[in-house]
XYZ file of C-alpha atoms in Angstrom:
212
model
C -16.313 273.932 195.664
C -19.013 275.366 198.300
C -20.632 272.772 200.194
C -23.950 273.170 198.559
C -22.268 271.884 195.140
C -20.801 269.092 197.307
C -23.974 267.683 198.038
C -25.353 268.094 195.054
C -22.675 266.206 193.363
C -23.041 263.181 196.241
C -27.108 263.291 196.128
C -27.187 262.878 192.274
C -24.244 260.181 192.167
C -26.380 258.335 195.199
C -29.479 258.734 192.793
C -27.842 257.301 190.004
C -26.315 254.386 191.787
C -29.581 253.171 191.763
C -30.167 250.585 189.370
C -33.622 251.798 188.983
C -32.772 255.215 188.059
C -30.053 254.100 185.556
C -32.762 251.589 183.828
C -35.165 254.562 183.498
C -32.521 257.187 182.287
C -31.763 254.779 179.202
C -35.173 253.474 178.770
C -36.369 257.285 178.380
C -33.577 258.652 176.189
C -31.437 255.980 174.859
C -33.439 254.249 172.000
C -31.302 251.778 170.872
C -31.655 247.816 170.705
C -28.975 247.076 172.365
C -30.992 248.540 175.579
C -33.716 245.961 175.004
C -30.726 243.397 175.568
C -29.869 244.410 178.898
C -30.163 242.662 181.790
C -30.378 244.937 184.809
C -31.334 242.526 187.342
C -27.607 241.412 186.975
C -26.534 245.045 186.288
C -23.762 246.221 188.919
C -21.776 249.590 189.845
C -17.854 248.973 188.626
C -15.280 249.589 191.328
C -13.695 252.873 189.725
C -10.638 252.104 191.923
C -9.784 249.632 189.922
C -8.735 252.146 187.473
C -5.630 253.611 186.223
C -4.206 255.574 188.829
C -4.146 258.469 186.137
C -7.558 258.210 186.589
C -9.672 260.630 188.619
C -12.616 259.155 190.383
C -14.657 261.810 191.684
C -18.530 262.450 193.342
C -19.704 263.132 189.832
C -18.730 260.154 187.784
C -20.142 256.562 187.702
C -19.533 253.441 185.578
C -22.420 250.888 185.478
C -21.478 247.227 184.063
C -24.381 246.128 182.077
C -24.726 242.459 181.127
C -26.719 241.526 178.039
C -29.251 238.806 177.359
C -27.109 237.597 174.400
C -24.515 236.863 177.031
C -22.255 239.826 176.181
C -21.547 242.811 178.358
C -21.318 246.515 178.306
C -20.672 249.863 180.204
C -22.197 252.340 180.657
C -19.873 255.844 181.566
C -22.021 258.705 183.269
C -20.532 262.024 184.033
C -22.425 264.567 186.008
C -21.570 267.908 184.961
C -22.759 270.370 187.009
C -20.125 273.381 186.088
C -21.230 277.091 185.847
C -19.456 277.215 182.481
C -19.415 274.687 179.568
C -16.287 272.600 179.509
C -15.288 273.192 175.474
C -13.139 270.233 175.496
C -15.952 267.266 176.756
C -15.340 264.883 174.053
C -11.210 264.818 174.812
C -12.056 264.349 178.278
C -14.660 261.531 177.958
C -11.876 260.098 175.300
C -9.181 260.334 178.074
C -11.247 258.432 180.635
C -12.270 255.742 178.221
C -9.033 255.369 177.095
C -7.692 255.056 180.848
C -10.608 252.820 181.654
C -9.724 250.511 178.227
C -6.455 250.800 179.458
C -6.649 248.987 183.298
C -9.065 246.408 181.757
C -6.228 245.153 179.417
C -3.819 245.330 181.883
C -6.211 243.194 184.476
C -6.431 240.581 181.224
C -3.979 240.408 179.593
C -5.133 237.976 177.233
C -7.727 240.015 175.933
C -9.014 239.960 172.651
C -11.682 242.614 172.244
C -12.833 244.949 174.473
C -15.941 245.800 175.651
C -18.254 248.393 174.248
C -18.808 251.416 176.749
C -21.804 254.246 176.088
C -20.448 257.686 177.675
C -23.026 260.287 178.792
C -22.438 263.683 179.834
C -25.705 264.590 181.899
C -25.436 268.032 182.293
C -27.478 270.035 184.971
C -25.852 274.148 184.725
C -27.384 277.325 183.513
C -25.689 278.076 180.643
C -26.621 276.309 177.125
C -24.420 273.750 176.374
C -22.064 274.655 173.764
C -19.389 272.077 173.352
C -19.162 269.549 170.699
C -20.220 265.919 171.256
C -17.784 264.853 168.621
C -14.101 264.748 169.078
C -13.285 265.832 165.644
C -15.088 268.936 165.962
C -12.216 269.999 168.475
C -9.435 269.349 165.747
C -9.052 271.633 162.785
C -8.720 269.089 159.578
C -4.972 269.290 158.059
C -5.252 265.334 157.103
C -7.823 263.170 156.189
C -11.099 262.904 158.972
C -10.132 258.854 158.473
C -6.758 259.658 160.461
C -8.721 261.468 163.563
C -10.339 259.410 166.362
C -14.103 259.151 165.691
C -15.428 259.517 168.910
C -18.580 261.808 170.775
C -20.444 261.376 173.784
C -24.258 261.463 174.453
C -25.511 264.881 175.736
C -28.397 265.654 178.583
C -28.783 269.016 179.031
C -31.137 269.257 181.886
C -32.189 272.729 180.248
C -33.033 271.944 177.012
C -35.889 269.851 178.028
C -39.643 270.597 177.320
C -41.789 270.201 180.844
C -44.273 268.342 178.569
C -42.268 265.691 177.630
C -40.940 265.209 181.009
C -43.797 265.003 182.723
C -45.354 262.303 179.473
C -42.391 260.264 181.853
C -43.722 259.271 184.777
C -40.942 257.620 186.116
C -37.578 258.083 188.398
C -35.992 260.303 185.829
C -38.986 262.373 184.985
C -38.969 263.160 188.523
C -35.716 263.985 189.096
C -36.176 266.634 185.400
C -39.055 267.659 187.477
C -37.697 268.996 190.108
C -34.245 270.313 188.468
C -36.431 272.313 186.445
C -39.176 273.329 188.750
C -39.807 277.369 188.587
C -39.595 278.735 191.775
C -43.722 279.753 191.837
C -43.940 276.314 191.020
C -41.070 274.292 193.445
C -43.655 272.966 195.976
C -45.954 271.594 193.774
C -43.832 270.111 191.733
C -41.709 268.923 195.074
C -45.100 266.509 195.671
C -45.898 265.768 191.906
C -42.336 264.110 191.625
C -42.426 262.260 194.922
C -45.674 261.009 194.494
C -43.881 259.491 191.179
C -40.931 257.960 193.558
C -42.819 256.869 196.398
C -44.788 254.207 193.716
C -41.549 253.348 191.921
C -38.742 253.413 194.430
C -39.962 254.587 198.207
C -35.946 253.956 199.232
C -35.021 256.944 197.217
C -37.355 259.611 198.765
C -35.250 260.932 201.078
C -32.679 261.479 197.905
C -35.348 263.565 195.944
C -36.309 265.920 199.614
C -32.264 266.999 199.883
């Protein structure tokens, strides 16, 4: 990887280790109830190391632990994709890492009963369209009954399927970050001060993120 990439990767996992940003990413885009429930003054990043050791942590992945009002808890898997090709098979690897992830917390406790609900999103910020299925089962061809293959799919961002309109209707830490990942180039500067205008009211800490 060239060292550009590299710090791409770190800036956006350094953005989105910011409790702020991940509030505002599923405020914007998520609208389900269960987001209403969350607590995110009590919201904390989850130790990745903790893992399976078949696990791969790298700079592009992060797993937020969400407690709810109701008293329950959830987590929240984000995977920044930011490869110059669509990866086909997204859904088996989001299934793998849940299913590594599922597997450490048993092993942790033992005693466990149920485990707890995680929401995977691919956020992906490339060129190309994305292509790949979101469901699993699209990536097997159906000899057998669909009730005998995992039911499984991951929520998409494409960074390039967004209409400037609607981003800028957000007014917030993740409109600002879509505003500058999707700035024209006649338009960069501009756009440069129009987002961190938006951060310096919201969250002056993460400034310096948004000028790299």
């Amino acid at each position: 990887m060239t060292g550009k990439k590299n710090n791409h990767d770190a800036g956006y996992r350094s953005l989105f280790s910011n409790v702020s940003m991940i509030k505002d990413l599923l405020e914007s885009f998520i609208h389900e109830d269960w987001v209403k429930d969350i607590d995110f003054s009590k919201a904390s990043l989850f130790n990745t190391t903790v893992v399976s050791p078949a696990y791969r942590k790298t700079e592009s992945d992060i797993i937020w632990r969400l407690p709810l009002h109701s008293g329950d808890e959830l987590f929240v898997f984000l995977l920044l994709e930011f490869q110059s090709t669509v990866d086909r098979f997204m859904a088996f690897r989001m299934l793998q890492y849940i299913i590594q992830f599922y597997h450490s917390l048993k092993k942790q406790n033992p005693h466990l009963q149920k485990l707890p609900p995680i929401f995977p999103i691919v956020l992906y910020n490339g060129e190309p369209t994305w292509t790949a299925p979101v469901q699993f089962a699209e990536l097997v061809y159906p000899p057998i009954g669909s009730a005998y293959i995992p039911k499984f799919e991951y929520y998409k961002l494409a960074e390039n399927e967004f209409k400037l309109e609607a981003i800028q209707k957000l007014k917030n830490l993740i409109g600002a970050l879509l505003l500058v990942e999707t700035a024209s180039a006649g338009d960069y500067i501009s756009t440069i001060e129009e987002a961190l205008s938006i951060v310096e009211r919201q969250e002056p800490a993460l400034c310096d993120e948004f000028r790299r």
